Each structure stands twice: as structure tokens, then as C-alpha cells.
Short mmCIF file of C-alpha atoms in Angstrom, two decimals:
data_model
loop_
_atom_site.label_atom_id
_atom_site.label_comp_id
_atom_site.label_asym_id
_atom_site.label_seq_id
_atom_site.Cartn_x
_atom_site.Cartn_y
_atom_site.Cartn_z
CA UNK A 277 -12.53 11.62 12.50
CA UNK A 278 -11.41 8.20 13.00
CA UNK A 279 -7.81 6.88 14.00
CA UNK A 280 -6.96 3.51 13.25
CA UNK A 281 -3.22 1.79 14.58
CA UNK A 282 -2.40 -1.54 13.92
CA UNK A 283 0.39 -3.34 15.76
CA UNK A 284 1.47 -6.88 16.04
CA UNK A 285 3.11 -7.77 12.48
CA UNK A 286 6.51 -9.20 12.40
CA UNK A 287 8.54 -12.12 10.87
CA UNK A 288 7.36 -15.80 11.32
CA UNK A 289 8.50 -18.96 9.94
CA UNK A 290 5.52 -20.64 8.05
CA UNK A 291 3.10 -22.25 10.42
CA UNK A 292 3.53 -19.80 13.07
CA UNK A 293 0.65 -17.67 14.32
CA UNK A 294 0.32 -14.13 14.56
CA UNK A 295 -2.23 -11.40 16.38
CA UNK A 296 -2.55 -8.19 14.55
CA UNK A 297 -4.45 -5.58 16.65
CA UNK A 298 -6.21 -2.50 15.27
CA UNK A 299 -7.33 0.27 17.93
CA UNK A 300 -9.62 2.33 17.09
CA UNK A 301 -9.20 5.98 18.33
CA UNK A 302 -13.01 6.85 19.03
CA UNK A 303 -17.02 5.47 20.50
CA UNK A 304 -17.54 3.19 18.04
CA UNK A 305 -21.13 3.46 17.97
CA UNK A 306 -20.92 5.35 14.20
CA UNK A 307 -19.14 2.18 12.43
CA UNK A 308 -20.98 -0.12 10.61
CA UNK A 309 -17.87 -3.13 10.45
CA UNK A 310 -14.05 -3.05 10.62
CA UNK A 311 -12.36 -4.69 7.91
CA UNK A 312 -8.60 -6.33 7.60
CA UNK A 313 -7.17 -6.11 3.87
CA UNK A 314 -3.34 -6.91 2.87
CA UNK A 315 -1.40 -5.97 -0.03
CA UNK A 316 1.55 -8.05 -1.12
CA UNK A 317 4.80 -6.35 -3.24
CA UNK A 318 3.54 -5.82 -6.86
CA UNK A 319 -0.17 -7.02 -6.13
CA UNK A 320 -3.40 -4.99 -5.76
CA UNK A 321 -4.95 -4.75 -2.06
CA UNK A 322 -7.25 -7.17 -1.07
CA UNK A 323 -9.90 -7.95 1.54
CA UNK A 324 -8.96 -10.20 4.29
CA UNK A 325 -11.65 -10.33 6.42
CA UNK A 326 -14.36 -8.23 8.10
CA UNK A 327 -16.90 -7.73 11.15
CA UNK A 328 -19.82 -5.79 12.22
CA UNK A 329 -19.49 -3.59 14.96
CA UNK A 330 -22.96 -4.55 16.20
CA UNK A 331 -23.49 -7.98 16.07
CA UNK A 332 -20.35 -9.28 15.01
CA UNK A 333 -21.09 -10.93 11.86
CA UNK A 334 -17.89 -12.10 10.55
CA UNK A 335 -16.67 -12.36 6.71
CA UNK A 336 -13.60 -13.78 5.14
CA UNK A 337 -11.39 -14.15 1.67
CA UNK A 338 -11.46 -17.88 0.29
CA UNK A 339 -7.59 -18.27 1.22
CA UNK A 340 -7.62 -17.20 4.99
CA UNK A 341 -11.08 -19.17 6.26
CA UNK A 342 -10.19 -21.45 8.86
CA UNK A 343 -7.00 -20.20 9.48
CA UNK A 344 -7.64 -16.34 10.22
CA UNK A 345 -10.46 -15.28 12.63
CA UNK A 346 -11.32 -11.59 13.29
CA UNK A 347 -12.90 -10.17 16.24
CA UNK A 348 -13.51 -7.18 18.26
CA UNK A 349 -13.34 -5.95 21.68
CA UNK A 350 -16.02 -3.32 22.30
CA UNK A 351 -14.76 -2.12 25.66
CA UNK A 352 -11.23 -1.60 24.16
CA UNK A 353 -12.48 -0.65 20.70
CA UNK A 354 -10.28 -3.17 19.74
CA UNK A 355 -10.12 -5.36 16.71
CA UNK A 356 -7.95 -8.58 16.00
CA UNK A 357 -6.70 -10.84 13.53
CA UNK A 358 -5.69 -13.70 14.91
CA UNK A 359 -3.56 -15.49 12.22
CA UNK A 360 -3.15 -19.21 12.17
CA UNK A 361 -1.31 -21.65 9.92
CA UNK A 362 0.68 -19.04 8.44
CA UNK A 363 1.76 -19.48 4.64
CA UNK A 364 4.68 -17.51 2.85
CA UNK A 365 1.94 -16.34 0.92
CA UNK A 366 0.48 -14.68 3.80
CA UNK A 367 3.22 -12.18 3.27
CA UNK A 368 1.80 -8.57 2.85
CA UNK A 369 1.53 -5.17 4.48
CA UNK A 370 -2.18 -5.50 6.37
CA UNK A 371 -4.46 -2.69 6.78
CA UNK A 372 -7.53 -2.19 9.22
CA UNK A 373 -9.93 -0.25 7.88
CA UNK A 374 -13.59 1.55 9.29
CA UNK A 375 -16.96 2.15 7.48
CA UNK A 376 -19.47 3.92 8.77
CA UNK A 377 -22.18 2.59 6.40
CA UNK A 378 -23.23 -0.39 4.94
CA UNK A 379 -23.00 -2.07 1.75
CA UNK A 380 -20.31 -5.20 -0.45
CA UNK A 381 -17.86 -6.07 2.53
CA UNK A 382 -14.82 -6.52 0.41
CA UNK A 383 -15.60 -3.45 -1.36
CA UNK A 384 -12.94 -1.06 -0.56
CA UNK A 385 -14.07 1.87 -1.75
CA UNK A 386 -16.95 1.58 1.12
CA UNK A 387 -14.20 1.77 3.83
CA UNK A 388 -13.64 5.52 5.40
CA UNK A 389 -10.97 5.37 7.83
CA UNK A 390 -7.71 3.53 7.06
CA UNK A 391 -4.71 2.33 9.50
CA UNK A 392 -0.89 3.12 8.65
CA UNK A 393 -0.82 -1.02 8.10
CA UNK A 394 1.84 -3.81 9.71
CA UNK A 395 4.32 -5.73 7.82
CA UNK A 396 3.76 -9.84 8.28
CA UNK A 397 6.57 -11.60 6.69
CA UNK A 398 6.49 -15.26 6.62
CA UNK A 399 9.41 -17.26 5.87
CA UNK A 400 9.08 -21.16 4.29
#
């Protein structure tokens, strides 16, 4: 079993940064890459951005590249958002999530082990 908590959401005016952290609860030596997805009021979820545990490939969604950058912190079994530029619609509930296997990175059907997810509100 895997525990994921996210903290660091809050309200920002737009342009403001954010760090969203996820911990994760166990060795990490079983997952295969941590993802971030959001979901905004009345919208499906969507993938944010992802990394390998391993080597620390890194993946993102068209609308957060170059202003979002994930990353992990193997000693803490930490991951991180951090969360540049910030837009209004950045605004969403964001998740971390854990799979153990490969396969599509956005795909999140793939993803085993979900966090309770963080409210980021940003404010024009």
C-alpha cells in the first residue's frame, strides 16, 4: 500500500508561484513515475505532469511547459510541483498520483495510488 499527501495549494493572485509537495508514505523502489493531474469545477481530470522514479525523465501537458517543473527528492520520497507564472486557469484541485508499472504517462487509468489532492486558486 501506498500513501500519497499533498500540501502546499492555496490562493494566489495570477503570476504568483506556488510549490505543491506530494510525500510519499513508503521505499519507493516499486514505482515506476509519480504523476501531478488537476481537475477544475465542471471539467474532467487531466494530466499535469509526470516523472520517473529512476531516472527522472520528466513529462508535461501543452499548457503548463515552461511554467511548471516537477521533480523528486529520493531521500525524502518527495515529489514537487513547482508552479510558475500562474494563470486563473491554473485553478483546479491537483492530485499526485503513483504507478508501479509502465506504460501512456497521461493515462490515468495506469496510476495506482492517488493523493487526497490541494486546492490552487488563482485570482486575475
Amino acid at each position: 500500500q501506498v500513501q500519497l499527501v499533498e500540501s502546499g495549494g492555496g490562493l494566489v493572485q495570477a503570476g504568483d508561484s506556488l510549490r505543491l509537495s506530494c510525500a510519499v508514505s513508503r521505499r519507493t523502489f516499486s514505482i515506476y513515475n509519480m504523476g501531478w493531474f488537476r481537475q477544475a469545477p465542471g471539467k474532467e481530470r487531466e494530466f499535469v505532469a509526470a516523472i520517473t522514479w529512476s531516472g527522472g525523465r520528466t513529462y508535461y501537458v501543452d499548457s503548463v511547459r515552461g511554467r511548471f517543473t516537477i521533480s523528486r527528492d529520493n531521500a525524502k520520497n518527495t515529489v514537487y510541483l513547482q508552479m510558475n507564472n500562474l494563470k486563473p486557469e491554473d485553478t483546479a484541485v491537483y492530485y499526485c498520483a503513483a504507478a508501479l508499472t509502465g506504460g501512456p504517462i497521461a493515462t490515468m487509468t495506469r496510476y495506482d495510488y492517488w493523493g487526497q489532492g490541494t486546492q490552487v486558486t488563482v485570482s486575475s
